[in-house]
Amino acid sequence: KAGVTQTPRYLIKTRGQQVTLSCSPISGHRSVSWYQQTPGQGLQFLFEYFSETQRNKGNFPGRFSGRQFSNSRSEMNVSTLELGDSALYLCASSLEGLDSETQYFGPGTRLLVL
Amino acid sequence: AQSVSQHNHHVILSEAASLELGCNYSYGGTVNLFWYVQYPGQHLQLLLKYFSGDPLVKGIKGFEAEFIKSKFSFNLRKPSVQWSDTAEYFCAVISGGGADGLTFGKGTHLIIQP
């Protein structure tokens, strides 16, 4: 079974621009979560989507948003990029049911904001 | 809010040495606990997890962890490390319902010298 895939793998943007990242979960997984990884703050939870609805949200500003499609694929958008948004953005998927809290991670999208 | 503390940020061991990485969490309710590993150039992979039952859990590649509820700890162990265990290790916790997503420790960078 294919793992979580994320596109693009690398991205360079300038301050003020916006960016959209994409994530395809493991087949059959309906929950998708997003995390930001930086050297200073480590891994931080952004939000979780399930059945096209945001189910949980971390402590990030409104510039960070996401959505989920009917096929469980998810996108994350960051508007008005700041230098501090440079990070590795990780997507994770999980299977609903008894093991719903085990998350499987993709390779990430490395975003550099200049 | 939950938090996770990993005591050692950098650990250097020789092959065949025994390993123990400390992890403590702060949350008063029911939690599920995880150890993830990130090998150089690879994505986060699940090493092992604890949900309930036997507090000693075994994972992949000979790793195990012990959940001690009274100490809020979930330490990772391996009796004899190999050079291929060189990686970054993350302890993570998620509370019942997953409202805050996975909360990660800062990680431990483990280097195994041949």
mmCIF file with all atom_site columns, C-alpha atoms in Angstrom, chain B residues 51-113:
data_model
loop_
_atom_site.group_PDB
_atom_site.id
_atom_site.type_symbol
_atom_site.label_atom_id
_atom_site.label_alt_id
_atom_site.label_comp_id
_atom_site.label_asym_id
_atom_site.label_entity_id
_atom_site.label_seq_id
_atom_site.pdbx_PDB_ins_code
_atom_site.Cartn_x
_atom_site.Cartn_y
_atom_site.Cartn_z
_atom_site.occupancy
_atom_site.B_iso_or_equiv
_atom_site.pdbx_formal_charge
_atom_site.auth_seq_id
_atom_site.auth_comp_id
_atom_site.auth_asym_id
_atom_site.auth_atom_id
_atom_site.pdbx_PDB_model_num
ATOM 1  C CA . PHE B 1 51  ? -2.597  2.737  24.030 1.00 0.00 ? 51  PHE B CA 1
ATOM 2  C CA . SER B 1 52  ? -3.463  0.476  26.948 1.00 0.00 ? 52  SER B CA 1
ATOM 3  C CA . GLY B 1 53  ? -2.681  -2.891 28.488 1.00 0.00 ? 53  GLY B CA 1
ATOM 4  C CA . ASP B 1 54  ? 0.849   -4.188 29.030 1.00 0.00 ? 54  ASP B CA 1
ATOM 5  C CA . PRO B 1 55  ? 2.991   -1.120 29.818 1.00 0.00 ? 55  PRO B CA 1
ATOM 6  C CA . LEU B 1 56  ? 5.994   -2.698 28.119 1.00 0.00 ? 56  LEU B CA 1
ATOM 7  C CA . VAL B 1 57  ? 5.549   -2.380 24.385 1.00 0.00 ? 57  VAL B CA 1
ATOM 8  C CA . LYS B 1 58  ? 7.745   -3.710 21.650 1.00 0.00 ? 58  LYS B CA 1
ATOM 9  C CA . GLY B 1 59  ? 8.304   -2.001 18.347 1.00 0.00 ? 59  GLY B CA 1
ATOM 10 C CA . ILE B 1 60  ? 10.233  -2.480 15.179 1.00 0.00 ? 60  ILE B CA 1
ATOM 11 C CA . LYS B 1 61  ? 13.989  -3.084 14.929 1.00 0.00 ? 61  LYS B CA 1
ATOM 12 C CA . GLY B 1 62  ? 14.335  -4.377 18.481 1.00 0.00 ? 62  GLY B CA 1
ATOM 13 C CA . PHE B 1 63  ? 13.117  -1.228 20.239 1.00 0.00 ? 63  PHE B CA 1
ATOM 14 C CA . GLU B 1 64  ? 10.861  -1.286 23.267 1.00 0.00 ? 64  GLU B CA 1
ATOM 15 C CA . ALA B 1 65  ? 9.373   1.284  25.601 1.00 0.00 ? 65  ALA B CA 1
ATOM 16 C CA . GLU B 1 66  ? 7.919   1.191  29.071 1.00 0.00 ? 66  GLU B CA 1
ATOM 17 C CA . PHE B 1 67  ? 4.972   3.300  30.168 1.00 0.00 ? 67  PHE B CA 1
ATOM 18 C CA . ILE B 1 68  ? 5.170   4.248  33.839 1.00 0.00 ? 68  ILE B CA 1
ATOM 19 C CA . LYS B 1 69  ? 1.967   6.099  34.647 1.00 0.00 ? 69  LYS B CA 1
ATOM 20 C CA . SER B 1 70  ? 3.066   7.259  38.102 1.00 0.00 ? 70  SER B CA 1
ATOM 21 C CA . LYS B 1 71  ? 6.111   8.940  36.600 1.00 0.00 ? 71  LYS B CA 1
ATOM 22 C CA . PHE B 1 72  ? 4.388   10.197 33.439 1.00 0.00 ? 72  PHE B CA 1
ATOM 23 C CA . SER B 1 73  ? 7.217   8.565  31.533 1.00 0.00 ? 73  SER B CA 1
ATOM 24 C CA . PHE B 1 74  ? 7.569   6.553  28.347 1.00 0.00 ? 74  PHE B CA 1
ATOM 25 C CA . ASN B 1 75  ? 11.253  5.755  27.941 1.00 0.00 ? 75  ASN B CA 1
ATOM 26 C CA . LEU B 1 76  ? 12.632  4.106  24.816 1.00 0.00 ? 76  LEU B CA 1
ATOM 27 C CA . ARG B 1 77  ? 15.148  1.296  25.128 1.00 0.00 ? 77  ARG B CA 1
ATOM 28 C CA . LYS B 1 78  ? 17.245  -0.983 22.980 1.00 0.00 ? 78  LYS B CA 1
ATOM 29 C CA . PRO B 1 79  ? 19.686  -3.502 24.470 1.00 0.00 ? 79  PRO B CA 1
ATOM 30 C CA . SER B 1 80  ? 22.280  -3.299 21.695 1.00 0.00 ? 80  SER B CA 1
ATOM 31 C CA . VAL B 1 81  ? 22.374  -0.479 19.154 1.00 0.00 ? 81  VAL B CA 1
ATOM 32 C CA . GLN B 1 82  ? 23.667  -0.654 15.606 1.00 0.00 ? 82  GLN B CA 1
ATOM 33 C CA . TRP B 1 83  ? 25.212  1.965  13.362 1.00 0.00 ? 83  TRP B CA 1
ATOM 34 C CA . SER B 1 84  ? 21.953  1.975  11.366 1.00 0.00 ? 84  SER B CA 1
ATOM 35 C CA . ASP B 1 85  ? 20.102  3.287  14.441 1.00 0.00 ? 85  ASP B CA 1
ATOM 36 C CA . THR B 1 86  ? 21.651  6.701  13.860 1.00 0.00 ? 86  THR B CA 1
ATOM 37 C CA . ALA B 1 87  ? 18.599  8.961  13.575 1.00 0.00 ? 87  ALA B CA 1
ATOM 38 C CA . GLU B 1 88  ? 16.415  11.541 15.286 1.00 0.00 ? 88  GLU B CA 1
ATOM 39 C CA . TYR B 1 89  ? 13.949  10.078 17.798 1.00 0.00 ? 89  TYR B CA 1
ATOM 40 C CA . PHE B 1 90  ? 10.734  11.821 18.785 1.00 0.00 ? 90  PHE B CA 1
ATOM 41 C CA . CYS B 1 91  ? 8.432   11.019 21.648 1.00 0.00 ? 91  CYS B CA 1
ATOM 42 C CA . ALA B 1 92  ? 4.810   12.096 21.119 1.00 0.00 ? 92  ALA B CA 1
ATOM 43 C CA . VAL B 1 93  ? 1.549   12.079 23.038 1.00 0.00 ? 93  VAL B CA 1
ATOM 44 C CA . ILE B 1 94  ? -2.048  12.526 22.017 1.00 0.00 ? 94  ILE B CA 1
ATOM 45 C CA . SER B 1 95  ? -4.905  12.957 24.440 1.00 0.00 ? 95  SER B CA 1
ATOM 46 C CA . GLY B 1 96  ? -8.232  11.216 24.145 1.00 0.00 ? 96  GLY B CA 1
ATOM 47 C CA . GLY B 1 97  ? -10.120 12.700 21.219 1.00 0.00 ? 97  GLY B CA 1
ATOM 48 C CA . GLY B 1 98  ? -6.978  14.167 19.719 1.00 0.00 ? 98  GLY B CA 1
ATOM 49 C CA . ALA B 1 99  ? -8.108  17.782 20.054 1.00 0.00 ? 99  ALA B CA 1
ATOM 50 C CA . ASP B 1 100 ? -4.525  19.072 20.141 1.00 0.00 ? 100 ASP B CA 1
ATOM 51 C CA . GLY B 1 101 ? -3.159  16.602 17.636 1.00 0.00 ? 101 GLY B CA 1
ATOM 52 C CA . LEU B 1 102 ? 0.117   14.892 18.405 1.00 0.00 ? 102 LEU B CA 1
ATOM 53 C CA . THR B 1 103 ? 2.333   16.839 20.801 1.00 0.00 ? 103 THR B CA 1
ATOM 54 C CA . PHE B 1 104 ? 5.982   16.081 20.144 1.00 0.00 ? 104 PHE B CA 1
ATOM 55 C CA . GLY B 1 105 ? 9.098   16.385 22.216 1.00 0.00 ? 105 GLY B CA 1
ATOM 56 C CA . LYS B 1 106 ? 12.030  18.326 20.766 1.00 0.00 ? 106 LYS B CA 1
ATOM 57 C CA . GLY B 1 107 ? 13.691  15.124 19.642 1.00 0.00 ? 107 GLY B CA 1
ATOM 58 C CA . THR B 1 108 ? 16.906  13.288 20.479 1.00 0.00 ? 108 THR B CA 1
ATOM 59 C CA . HIS B 1 109 ? 19.646  13.117 17.878 1.00 0.00 ? 109 HIS B CA 1
ATOM 60 C CA . LEU B 1 110 ? 21.282  9.718  18.287 1.00 0.00 ? 110 LEU B CA 1
ATOM 61 C CA . ILE B 1 111 ? 24.658  9.026  16.711 1.00 0.00 ? 111 ILE B CA 1
ATOM 62 C CA . ILE B 1 112 ? 26.056  5.504  16.758 1.00 0.00 ? 112 ILE B CA 1
ATOM 63 C CA . GLN B 1 113 ? 29.780  5.242  16.206 1.00 0.00 ? 113 GLN B CA 1
#
